[in-house]
Amino acid sequence: GENVEQHPSTLSVQEGDSAVIKCTYSDSASNYFPWYKQELGKRPQLIIDIRSNVGEKKDQRIAVTLNKTAKHFSLHITETQPEDSAVYFCAASRRDSSYKLIFGSGTRLLVRP
Amino acid sequence: SQTIHQWPATLVQPVGSPLSLECTVEGTSNPNLYWYRQAAGRGLQLLFYSVGIGQISSEVPQNLSASRPQDRQFILSSKKLLLSDSGFYLCAWSLGGVRYEQYFGPGTRLTVT
């Protein structure tokens, strides 16, 4: 069945360094890849997404890259700040009537001041 | 703009008691609606989704059920709660069509004692 694997499960970086989180998907029909940030006790918030017809997308300090051939995509955060500390989830979706998302298991990012 | 509401925000229920959680969306029509559960420190598990009134798809066999009595209302129910039903229940919506983005409600934190 559909599966999304996410690595690493935890990531600790020094403030100002970059952080990279990687995901691999199994369904070759997947064509939409969002990333969510979830702070403790809060709802997941959509921070960036990419569609299969694009290889890279950037929004200020965050960027996402997609390699369709290898079926993996990554989140890049540059110049990390303490407020970037949260759990990050990747997801994948195929274009069918449900638009349901298959989520990765999450990465806990800690940015040390 | 669209807004999603969930209630109650928190709930403590004894084992064997019934459950009803409600989700409503404002500012859009015919949204796709989703129920997720998140166990403490874990990922997001899709429970049900609905692409229209009265149309419910179940992703995971369990003692929960869902209903969509109105276009923008989604209800999660149980006749008898189990300890394992404890968690953070999140409702989400998406527009469908060419819009894949999925947005989460504030969630209901359920503790079964």
Tab-separated table of N, CA, C and O in Angstrom, chain A residues 12-83:
chain	number	residue	atom	x	y	z
A	12	SER	N	18.830	17.732	15.897
A	12	SER	CA	19.235	18.840	16.753
A	12	SER	C	20.304	19.646	16.022
A	12	SER	O	21.307	19.080	15.578
A	13	VAL	N	20.072	20.942	15.883
A	13	VAL	CA	21.022	21.805	15.186
A	13	VAL	C	21.279	23.054	16.013
A	13	VAL	O	20.471	23.437	16.874
A	14	GLN	N	22.394	23.700	15.756
A	14	GLN	CA	22.728	24.955	16.396
A	14	GLN	C	22.027	26.088	15.654
A	14	GLN	O	21.895	26.052	14.413
A	15	GLU	N	21.569	27.055	16.398
A	15	GLU	CA	20.932	28.216	15.783
A	15	GLU	C	21.825	28.783	14.679
A	15	GLU	O	23.036	28.945	14.864
A	16	GLY	N	21.216	29.052	13.538
A	16	GLY	CA	21.971	29.579	12.407
A	16	GLY	C	22.403	28.525	11.409
A	16	GLY	O	22.694	28.844	10.245
A	17	ASP	N	22.447	27.272	11.847
A	17	ASP	CA	22.794	26.178	10.932
A	17	ASP	C	21.586	25.817	10.072
A	17	ASP	O	20.464	26.288	10.301
A	18	SER	N	21.818	24.948	9.089
A	18	SER	CA	20.740	24.450	8.235
A	18	SER	C	20.235	23.109	8.745
A	18	SER	O	20.949	22.373	9.420
A	19	ALA	N	18.982	22.810	8.410
A	19	ALA	CA	18.375	21.524	8.763
A	19	ALA	C	17.754	20.921	7.511
A	19	ALA	O	17.150	21.647	6.710
A	20	VAL	N	17.931	19.617	7.350
A	20	VAL	CA	17.360	18.917	6.198
A	20	VAL	C	16.595	17.692	6.677
A	20	VAL	O	17.110	16.897	7.462
A	21	ILE	N	15.380	17.564	6.207
A	21	ILE	CA	14.527	16.417	6.535
A	21	ILE	C	14.141	15.749	5.227
A	21	ILE	O	13.765	16.439	4.269
A	22	LYS	N	14.243	14.415	5.197
A	22	LYS	CA	14.023	13.690	3.939
A	22	LYS	C	12.855	12.719	4.036
A	22	LYS	O	12.651	12.092	5.074
A	23	CYS	N	12.119	12.597	2.934
A	23	CYS	CA	11.001	11.658	2.855
A	23	CYS	C	11.048	10.880	1.558
A	23	CYS	O	11.464	11.410	0.518
A	24	THR	N	10.610	9.641	1.624
A	24	THR	CA	10.511	8.762	0.460
A	24	THR	C	9.093	8.236	0.376
A	24	THR	O	8.525	7.844	1.396
A	25	TYR	N	8.524	8.236	-0.835
A	25	TYR	CA	7.165	7.752	-1.000
A	25	TYR	C	7.162	6.522	-1.904
A	25	TYR	O	8.077	6.309	-2.705
A	26	SER	N	6.114	5.719	-1.761
A	26	SER	CA	6.072	4.456	-2.499
A	26	SER	C	5.155	4.505	-3.722
A	26	SER	O	5.372	3.765	-4.690
A	27	ASP	N	4.128	5.352	-3.696
A	27	ASP	CA	3.124	5.389	-4.759
A	27	ASP	C	3.595	6.298	-5.894
A	27	ASP	O	3.642	7.519	-5.738
A	28	SER	N	3.920	5.726	-7.019
A	28	SER	CA	4.437	6.506	-8.141
A	28	SER	C	3.388	7.456	-8.717
A	28	SER	O	3.728	8.362	-9.472
A	29	ALA	N	2.108	7.266	-8.357
A	29	ALA	CA	1.047	8.170	-8.817
A	29	ALA	C	0.920	9.413	-7.944
A	29	ALA	O	0.126	10.307	-8.237
A	30	SER	N	1.683	9.496	-6.875
A	30	SER	CA	1.639	10.677	-6.005
A	30	SER	C	2.106	11.895	-6.774
A	30	SER	O	3.086	11.832	-7.530
A	31	ASN	N	1.392	13.017	-6.599
A	31	ASN	CA	1.762	14.208	-7.358
A	31	ASN	C	1.684	15.495	-6.536
A	31	ASN	O	1.807	16.588	-7.068
A	32	TYR	N	1.478	15.364	-5.231
A	32	TYR	CA	1.409	16.551	-4.380
A	32	TYR	C	2.091	16.223	-3.058
A	32	TYR	O	1.809	15.182	-2.445
A	33	PHE	N	2.992	17.129	-2.608
A	33	PHE	CA	3.847	16.821	-1.455
A	33	PHE	C	3.902	18.036	-0.522
A	33	PHE	O	4.693	18.956	-0.724
A	34	PRO	N	3.075	18.039	0.535
A	34	PRO	CA	3.097	19.159	1.479
A	34	PRO	C	3.975	18.853	2.693
A	34	PRO	O	4.262	17.686	3.006
A	35	TRP	N	4.375	19.915	3.364
A	35	TRP	CA	5.083	19.819	4.638
A	35	TRP	C	4.308	20.605	5.692
A	35	TRP	O	3.856	21.721	5.429
A	36	TYR	N	4.183	19.997	6.881
A	36	TYR	CA	3.473	20.618	7.990
A	36	TYR	C	4.413	20.783	9.179
A	36	TYR	O	5.282	19.937	9.426
A	37	LYS	N	4.183	21.856	9.918
A	37	LYS	CA	4.903	22.124	11.153
A	37	LYS	C	3.908	22.059	12.301
A	37	LYS	O	2.842	22.686	12.235
A	38	GLN	N	4.229	21.285	13.330
A	38	GLN	CA	3.330	21.174	14.472
A	38	GLN	C	4.074	21.535	15.746
A	38	GLN	O	5.003	20.824	16.161
A	39	GLU	N	3.661	22.625	16.357
A	39	GLU	CA	4.205	23.009	17.654
A	39	GLU	C	3.457	22.256	18.740
A	39	GLU	O	2.333	21.785	18.530
A	40	LEU	N	4.065	22.163	19.896
A	40	LEU	CA	3.536	21.346	20.982
A	40	LEU	C	2.100	21.735	21.336
A	40	LEU	O	1.822	22.900	21.633
A	41	GLY	N	1.204	20.764	21.269
A	41	GLY	CA	-0.182	20.993	21.645
A	41	GLY	C	-1.022	21.735	20.621
A	41	GLY	O	-2.191	22.023	20.877
A	42	LYS	N	-0.426	22.026	19.461
A	42	LYS	CA	-1.146	22.799	18.445
A	42	LYS	C	-1.505	21.928	17.233
A	42	LYS	O	-1.082	20.785	17.117
A	43	ARG	N	-2.274	22.517	16.330
A	43	ARG	CA	-2.618	21.814	15.099
A	43	ARG	C	-1.452	21.860	14.123
A	43	ARG	O	-0.645	22.798	14.149
A	44	PRO	N	-1.320	20.905	13.216
A	44	PRO	CA	-0.314	21.005	12.153
A	44	PRO	C	-0.639	22.183	11.229
A	44	PRO	O	-1.794	22.398	10.872
A	45	GLN	N	0.412	22.912	10.859
A	45	GLN	CA	0.256	24.063	9.973
A	45	GLN	C	0.998	23.788	8.672
A	45	GLN	O	2.175	23.404	8.693
A	46	LEU	N	0.330	24.007	7.552
A	46	LEU	CA	0.961	23.856	6.244
A	46	LEU	C	1.987	24.958	6.048
A	46	LEU	O	1.662	26.139	6.156
A	47	ILE	N	3.251	24.580	5.793
A	47	ILE	CA	4.295	25.591	5.649
A	47	ILE	C	4.796	25.726	4.222
A	47	ILE	O	5.219	26.809	3.796
A	48	ILE	N	4.766	24.655	3.467
A	48	ILE	CA	5.190	24.704	2.081
A	48	ILE	C	4.736	23.429	1.396
A	48	ILE	O	4.542	22.408	2.064
A	49	ASP	N	4.525	23.490	0.085
A	49	ASP	CA	4.158	22.285	-0.649
A	49	ASP	C	4.743	22.360	-2.050
A	49	ASP	O	5.188	23.421	-2.509
A	50	ILE	N	4.759	21.214	-2.720
A	50	ILE	CA	5.298	21.157	-4.067
A	50	ILE	C	4.501	20.144	-4.868
A	50	ILE	O	4.035	19.142	-4.327
A	51	ARG	N	4.335	20.433	-6.147
A	51	ARG	CA	3.631	19.511	-7.029
A	51	ARG	C	4.624	18.814	-7.939
A	51	ARG	O	5.757	19.277	-8.119
A	52	SER	N	4.185	17.733	-8.537
A	52	SER	CA	5.130	16.860	-9.241
A	52	SER	C	5.691	17.477	-10.516
A	52	SER	O	6.648	16.944	-11.073
A	53	ASN	N	5.120	18.575	-10.976
A	53	ASN	CA	5.646	19.201	-12.187
A	53	ASN	C	6.722	20.245	-11.884
A	53	ASN	O	7.185	20.957	-12.777
A	54	VAL	N	7.114	20.314	-10.597
A	54	VAL	CA	8.121	21.289	-10.159
A	54	VAL	C	9.209	20.544	-9.401
A	54	VAL	O	8.924	19.625	-8.637
A	55	GLY	N	10.477	20.930	-9.591
A	55	GLY	CA	11.566	20.243	-8.912
A	55	GLY	C	11.983	20.891	-7.603
A	55	GLY	O	12.529	20.228	-6.728
A	56	GLU	N	11.705	22.201	-7.479
A	56	GLU	CA	12.127	22.907	-6.276
A	56	GLU	C	11.209	24.102	-6.061
A	56	GLU	O	10.734	24.736	-7.006
A	57	LYS	N	10.986	24.406	-4.793
A	57	LYS	CA	10.174	25.574	-4.428
A	57	LYS	C	10.773	26.177	-3.178
A	57	LYS	O	11.179	25.449	-2.271
A	58	LYS	N	10.826	27.511	-3.138
A	58	LYS	CA	11.442	28.186	-2.006
A	58	LYS	C	10.535	29.276	-1.469
A	58	LYS	O	9.840	29.951	-2.228
A	59	ASP	N	10.529	29.429	-0.146
A	59	ASP	CA	9.770	30.487	0.504
A	59	ASP	C	10.603	30.994	1.668
A	59	ASP	O	10.639	30.382	2.727
A	60	GLN	N	11.304	32.076	1.429
A	60	GLN	CA	12.191	32.677	2.427
A	60	GLN	C	13.226	31.668	2.910
A	60	GLN	O	14.066	31.230	2.115
A	61	ARG	N	13.190	31.249	4.166
A	61	ARG	CA	14.229	30.360	4.679
A	61	ARG	C	13.948	28.878	4.461
A	61	ARG	O	14.758	28.032	4.815
A	62	ILE	N	12.786	28.559	3.938
A	62	ILE	CA	12.471	27.148	3.725
A	62	ILE	C	12.360	26.835	2.241
A	62	ILE	O	11.955	27.685	1.440
A	63	ALA	N	12.745	25.622	1.891
A	63	ALA	CA	12.684	25.177	0.506
A	63	ALA	C	12.365	23.688	0.499
A	63	ALA	O	12.656	22.972	1.458
A	64	VAL	N	11.754	23.254	-0.586
A	64	VAL	CA	11.469	21.835	-0.759
A	64	VAL	C	11.967	21.418	-2.134
A	64	VAL	O	11.837	22.166	-3.099
A	65	THR	N	12.592	20.245	-2.190
A	65	THR	CA	13.056	19.695	-3.455
A	65	THR	C	12.381	18.351	-3.688
A	65	THR	O	12.043	17.637	-2.734
A	66	LEU	N	12.162	18.017	-4.928
A	66	LEU	CA	11.486	16.780	-5.298
A	66	LEU	C	12.281	16.063	-6.380
A	66	LEU	O	12.666	16.669	-7.385
A	67	ASN	N	12.522	14.770	-6.175
A	67	ASN	CA	13.151	13.915	-7.176
A	67	ASN	C	12.158	12.801	-7.498
A	67	ASN	O	12.036	11.821	-6.758
A	68	LYS	N	11.425	12.969	-8.603
A	68	LYS	CA	10.379	12.001	-8.953
A	68	LYS	C	10.950	10.643	-9.313
A	68	LYS	O	10.344	9.609	-9.037
A	69	THR	N	12.100	10.636	-9.937
A	69	THR	CA	12.704	9.371	-10.358
A	69	THR	C	13.027	8.501	-9.153
A	69	THR	O	12.743	7.305	-9.130
A	70	ALA	N	13.614	9.136	-8.134
A	70	ALA	CA	13.980	8.409	-6.922
A	70	ALA	C	12.825	8.333	-5.938
A	70	ALA	O	12.927	7.658	-4.916
A	71	LYS	N	11.747	9.035	-6.198
A	71	LYS	CA	10.574	9.113	-5.322
A	71	LYS	C	10.951	9.592	-3.938
A	71	LYS	O	10.588	8.966	-2.911
A	72	HIS	N	11.698	10.689	-3.887
A	72	HIS	CA	11.934	11.290	-2.586
A	72	HIS	C	11.915	12.809	-2.676
A	72	HIS	O	12.117	13.398	-3.740
A	73	PHE	N	11.604	13.435	-1.551
A	73	PHE	CA	11.525	14.883	-1.450
A	73	PHE	C	12.066	15.314	-0.087
A	73	PHE	O	12.086	14.515	0.861
A	74	SER	N	12.547	16.531	-0.037
A	74	SER	CA	13.242	17.001	1.157
A	74	SER	C	12.817	18.412	1.526
A	74	SER	O	12.481	19.213	0.657
A	75	LEU	N	12.882	18.692	2.827
A	75	LEU	CA	12.639	20.035	3.360
A	75	LEU	C	13.973	20.594	3.827
A	75	LEU	O	14.711	19.920	4.548
A	76	HIS	N	14.271	21.815	3.417
A	76	HIS	CA	15.507	22.471	3.796
A	76	HIS	C	15.148	23.760	4.549
A	76	HIS	O	14.390	24.588	4.033
A	77	ILE	N	15.695	23.904	5.747
A	77	ILE	CA	15.514	25.138	6.507
A	77	ILE	C	16.893	25.753	6.708
A	77	ILE	O	17.788	25.105	7.266
A	78	THR	N	17.068	26.970	6.242
A	78	THR	CA	18.357	27.648	6.410
A	78	THR	C	18.263	28.661	7.546
A	78	THR	O	17.170	29.081	7.948
A	79	GLU	N	19.440	29.027	8.076
A	79	GLU	CA	19.518	30.025	9.161
A	79	GLU	C	18.487	29.730	10.248
A	79	GLU	O	17.665	30.587	10.597
A	80	THR	N	18.536	28.524	10.776
A	80	THR	CA	17.521	28.107	11.742
A	80	THR	C	17.489	29.015	12.966
A	80	THR	O	18.511	29.567	13.393
A	81	GLN	N	16.282	29.134	13.512
A	81	GLN	CA	16.036	29.961	14.693
A	81	GLN	C	15.334	29.109	15.743
A	81	GLN	O	14.684	28.108	15.396
A	82	PRO	N	15.411	29.468	17.014
A	82	PRO	CA	14.752	28.671	18.062
A	82	PRO	C	13.268	28.444	17.798
A	82	PRO	O	12.745	27.369	18.119
A	83	GLU	N	12.597	29.403	17.174
A	83	GLU	CA	11.162	29.239	16.896
A	83	GLU	C	10.883	28.232	15.782
A	83	GLU	O	9.721	27.883	15.526
